[in-house]
Amino acid sequence: MTLELLLTATLASAIVVITPGPAVVAALNLGAAKGRRAGAGFIFGHLAGDIVWSTLALIALVGVNLLPSVFFKVLGLVCGSYLAYLGLKALGARKKDEARALSNHHPVIFGLIFGLSNPKSYPVTLSLFAALLGSQLVNLDVKSAPLFLLFCLLGFVLADFVLIYLIGLGAISRFYKWHQLWVTRATGLLFLFFAYGIFRHSLAI
């Protein structure tokens, strides 16, 4: 396994976290309402979900033989459909429909539940790994997977710190509040793009 492959894994994982989506929106809302500390708690709670779904994405790419291929085909189609649903919903968002309510739970618990119950990370990670790693995937095997996942975790954590920093910036908070509708719609287009990618991959399994 080359250093280039590991660094690419770190980059792909960071992009997964930074990519606008329900979790980023929730973190921005929570940070704007309760401050950077609450936003940080949510983000690190959500990290558990990122790890679980990204591990499944990696298995789908390099270890399909460990589980029946139909498992990954169904998982991909279900998650791709969910992502397409989120994308269409975001494209049709209106001001009055925007979710502003925050959970009354502890931010870390909220983030943990949110991350584990939101499979967005699976199709996004699968699409990004396939696009960024490309032919390098042949260098991956079951033995090298733990090291690969360690560098993925590094990407998650680095991106989490970037998000925590951004949440505390007044300019970011104001921009998000002023342009929330257009950010939501742009996110919808991005989700539809990822949904298309996951459908192609799942049907090819």
Short mmCIF file of C-alpha atoms in Angstrom, two decimals:
data_model
loop_
_atom_site.label_atom_id
_atom_site.label_comp_id
_atom_site.label_asym_id
_atom_site.label_seq_id
_atom_site.Cartn_x
_atom_site.Cartn_y
_atom_site.Cartn_z
CA MET A 1 0.00 0.00 0.00
CA THR A 2 1.48 3.33 -1.06
CA LEU A 3 1.58 6.58 0.87
CA GLU A 4 -0.30 8.20 -2.02
CA LEU A 5 -3.18 5.77 -1.53
CA LEU A 6 -3.32 6.44 2.21
CA LEU A 7 -3.25 10.21 1.76
CA THR A 8 -5.97 9.94 -0.88
CA ALA A 9 -8.05 8.00 1.64
CA THR A 10 -7.54 10.81 4.15
CA LEU A 11 -8.61 13.39 1.57
CA ALA A 12 -11.68 11.40 0.53
CA SER A 13 -12.76 10.97 4.15
CA ALA A 14 -12.33 14.67 4.85
CA ILE A 15 -14.47 15.51 1.81
CA VAL A 16 -17.19 13.17 3.09
CA VAL A 17 -17.38 15.16 6.33
CA ILE A 18 -17.17 18.59 4.70
CA THR A 19 -19.74 17.78 1.99
CA PRO A 20 -22.93 19.71 2.85
CA GLY A 21 -25.68 17.46 4.09
CA PRO A 22 -28.12 16.90 6.95
CA ALA A 23 -25.31 16.57 9.50
CA VAL A 24 -23.54 19.76 8.42
CA VAL A 25 -26.84 21.66 8.44
CA ALA A 26 -27.66 20.30 11.90
CA ALA A 27 -24.20 21.24 13.19
CA LEU A 28 -24.53 24.78 11.79
CA ASN A 29 -27.98 25.17 13.33
CA LEU A 30 -26.85 23.81 16.67
CA GLY A 31 -23.70 25.93 16.67
CA ALA A 32 -25.64 29.08 15.80
CA ALA A 33 -28.16 28.42 18.57
CA LYS A 34 -25.96 27.05 21.36
CA GLY A 35 -22.40 27.93 20.41
CA ARG A 36 -19.28 26.22 19.12
CA ARG A 37 -19.02 23.79 22.05
CA ALA A 38 -22.46 22.32 21.36
CA GLY A 39 -21.65 22.07 17.65
CA ALA A 40 -18.39 20.30 18.45
CA GLY A 41 -20.21 17.80 20.67
CA PHE A 42 -22.63 16.99 17.87
CA ILE A 43 -19.83 16.59 15.31
CA PHE A 44 -17.78 14.18 17.41
CA GLY A 45 -20.89 12.20 18.32
CA HIS A 46 -21.62 11.93 14.61
CA LEU A 47 -18.10 10.58 14.03
CA ALA A 48 -19.27 7.11 15.10
CA GLY A 49 -21.75 7.05 12.24
CA ASP A 50 -19.11 8.19 9.75
CA ILE A 51 -16.86 5.31 10.80
CA VAL A 52 -19.59 2.66 10.59
CA TRP A 53 -20.94 3.69 7.19
CA SER A 54 -17.50 4.30 5.69
CA THR A 55 -16.33 0.87 6.83
CA LEU A 56 -19.29 -0.65 4.99
CA ALA A 57 -18.38 1.39 1.90
CA LEU A 58 -14.80 0.12 2.03
CA ILE A 59 -15.97 -3.48 2.40
CA ALA A 60 -18.23 -2.99 -0.60
CA LEU A 61 -15.25 -1.82 -2.68
CA VAL A 62 -12.55 -4.28 -1.66
CA GLY A 63 -14.19 -7.09 0.29
CA VAL A 64 -17.50 -7.90 -1.29
CA ASN A 65 -16.54 -11.56 -1.07
CA LEU A 66 -16.70 -11.32 2.74
CA LEU A 67 -20.47 -10.87 2.55
CA PRO A 68 -23.03 -11.82 -0.12
CA SER A 69 -22.89 -9.37 -3.01
CA VAL A 70 -26.67 -9.01 -2.83
CA PHE A 71 -26.21 -7.38 0.60
CA PHE A 72 -24.20 -4.53 -0.91
CA LYS A 73 -26.45 -4.29 -3.93
CA VAL A 74 -29.54 -3.85 -1.73
CA LEU A 75 -27.70 -1.55 0.70
CA GLY A 76 -26.50 0.61 -2.18
CA LEU A 77 -29.91 0.83 -3.81
CA VAL A 78 -31.62 1.65 -0.51
CA CYS A 79 -29.07 4.29 0.49
CA GLY A 80 -28.95 5.69 -3.04
CA SER A 81 -32.72 6.01 -3.01
CA TYR A 82 -32.55 7.72 0.37
CA LEU A 83 -29.93 10.12 -0.95
CA ALA A 84 -32.05 10.86 -4.04
CA TYR A 85 -35.03 11.50 -1.76
CA LEU A 86 -32.99 13.96 0.30
CA GLY A 87 -31.79 15.64 -2.89
CA LEU A 88 -35.28 16.08 -4.33
CA LYS A 89 -36.58 17.28 -0.98
CA ALA A 90 -33.76 19.83 -0.71
CA LEU A 91 -34.38 21.10 -4.25
CA GLY A 92 -38.01 21.77 -3.37
CA ALA A 93 -37.23 23.37 -0.02
CA ARG A 94 -39.02 26.56 0.97
CA LYS A 95 -38.30 28.97 3.78
CA LYS A 96 -41.25 27.77 5.76
CA ASP A 97 -40.12 24.17 5.37
CA GLU A 98 -36.59 24.63 6.68
CA ALA A 99 -35.90 22.69 9.82
CA ARG A 100 -34.82 25.03 12.57
CA ALA A 101 -35.72 22.96 15.61
CA LEU A 102 -32.81 21.56 17.59
CA SER A 103 -32.80 18.40 19.61
CA ASN A 104 -33.23 18.75 23.34
CA HIS A 105 -30.80 15.89 23.86
CA HIS A 106 -27.16 16.34 24.80
CA PRO A 107 -25.25 17.38 21.64
CA VAL A 108 -22.98 14.30 21.72
CA ILE A 109 -25.93 11.92 22.10
CA PHE A 110 -27.82 13.79 19.39
CA GLY A 111 -24.83 13.52 17.04
CA LEU A 112 -24.35 9.82 17.82
CA ILE A 113 -27.98 8.96 17.07
CA PHE A 114 -27.98 11.20 14.00
CA GLY A 115 -24.81 9.64 12.59
CA LEU A 116 -25.84 6.03 13.11
CA SER A 117 -29.36 6.54 11.77
CA ASN A 118 -28.37 8.60 8.72
CA PRO A 119 -26.83 6.44 5.96
CA LYS A 120 -25.80 9.40 3.79
CA SER A 121 -22.15 8.69 4.51
CA TYR A 122 -22.31 5.28 2.81
CA PRO A 123 -23.21 6.37 -0.74
CA VAL A 124 -21.13 9.56 -0.51
CA THR A 125 -18.06 7.68 0.71
CA LEU A 126 -18.56 4.92 -1.83
CA SER A 127 -18.79 7.43 -4.68
CA LEU A 128 -15.78 9.44 -3.52
CA PHE A 129 -13.57 6.41 -2.87
CA ALA A 130 -14.40 5.00 -6.29
CA ALA A 131 -13.75 8.36 -8.00
CA LEU A 132 -10.59 9.40 -6.14
CA LEU A 133 -8.93 6.02 -5.69
CA GLY A 134 -9.78 4.59 -9.09
CA SER A 135 -7.27 1.99 -10.22
CA GLN A 136 -5.45 2.19 -6.88
CA LEU A 137 -8.20 0.07 -5.34
CA VAL A 138 -6.38 -3.03 -6.63
CA ASN A 139 -3.71 -2.34 -3.99
CA LEU A 140 -6.25 -2.79 -1.21
CA ASP A 141 -6.93 -6.10 0.48
CA VAL A 142 -8.30 -7.37 3.78
CA LYS A 143 -4.88 -7.19 5.50
CA SER A 144 -4.26 -3.58 4.51
CA ALA A 145 -7.81 -2.42 5.29
CA PRO A 146 -7.13 -1.53 8.98
CA LEU A 147 -4.31 0.87 8.04
CA PHE A 148 -6.49 2.31 5.29
CA LEU A 149 -9.32 2.87 7.78
CA LEU A 150 -6.89 4.52 10.21
CA PHE A 151 -6.02 7.13 7.58
CA CYS A 152 -9.73 7.52 6.85
CA LEU A 153 -10.27 8.25 10.54
CA LEU A 154 -7.51 10.85 10.34
CA GLY A 155 -9.41 12.55 7.51
CA PHE A 156 -12.64 12.48 9.51
CA VAL A 157 -11.02 14.05 12.57
CA LEU A 158 -9.18 16.75 10.61
CA ALA A 159 -12.37 17.71 8.78
CA ASP A 160 -14.29 17.70 12.07
CA PHE A 161 -11.87 20.27 13.50
CA VAL A 162 -12.30 22.39 10.37
CA LEU A 163 -16.08 22.29 10.81
CA ILE A 164 -15.78 23.17 14.50
CA TYR A 165 -13.65 26.17 13.57
CA LEU A 166 -16.11 27.30 10.89
CA ILE A 167 -19.11 26.92 13.21
CA GLY A 168 -17.60 29.48 15.57
CA LEU A 169 -17.10 32.13 12.88
CA GLY A 170 -19.73 34.86 12.91
CA ALA A 171 -19.38 35.45 9.17
CA ILE A 172 -20.10 31.79 8.41
CA SER A 173 -23.14 31.77 10.68
CA ARG A 174 -24.52 34.95 9.11
CA PHE A 175 -23.89 33.69 5.56
CA TYR A 176 -25.63 30.43 6.35
CA LYS A 177 -28.67 32.19 7.82
CA TRP A 178 -28.93 34.63 4.87
CA HIS A 179 -28.46 32.00 2.15
CA GLN A 180 -29.80 28.89 3.87
CA LEU A 181 -32.37 28.19 1.15
CA TRP A 182 -29.84 28.30 -1.71
CA VAL A 183 -27.29 26.28 0.25
CA THR A 184 -30.00 23.67 0.81
CA ARG A 185 -30.89 23.55 -2.89
CA ALA A 186 -27.25 23.30 -3.97
CA THR A 187 -26.86 20.43 -1.52
CA GLY A 188 -29.85 18.77 -3.18
CA LEU A 189 -28.13 18.80 -6.57
CA LEU A 190 -24.98 17.36 -5.01
CA PHE A 191 -26.96 14.55 -3.40
CA LEU A 192 -28.63 13.67 -6.70
CA PHE A 193 -25.19 13.44 -8.32
CA PHE A 194 -23.97 11.07 -5.60
CA ALA A 195 -27.19 9.03 -5.84
CA TYR A 196 -26.56 8.50 -9.55
CA GLY A 197 -23.04 7.28 -8.79
CA ILE A 198 -24.17 4.82 -6.14
CA PHE A 199 -26.91 3.43 -8.40
CA ARG A 200 -24.33 2.74 -11.12
CA HIS A 201 -21.98 1.01 -8.70
CA SER A 202 -24.71 -1.05 -7.02
CA LEU A 203 -26.17 -2.30 -10.28
CA ALA A 204 -22.69 -3.32 -11.44
CA ILE A 205 -22.07 -5.55 -8.40
#
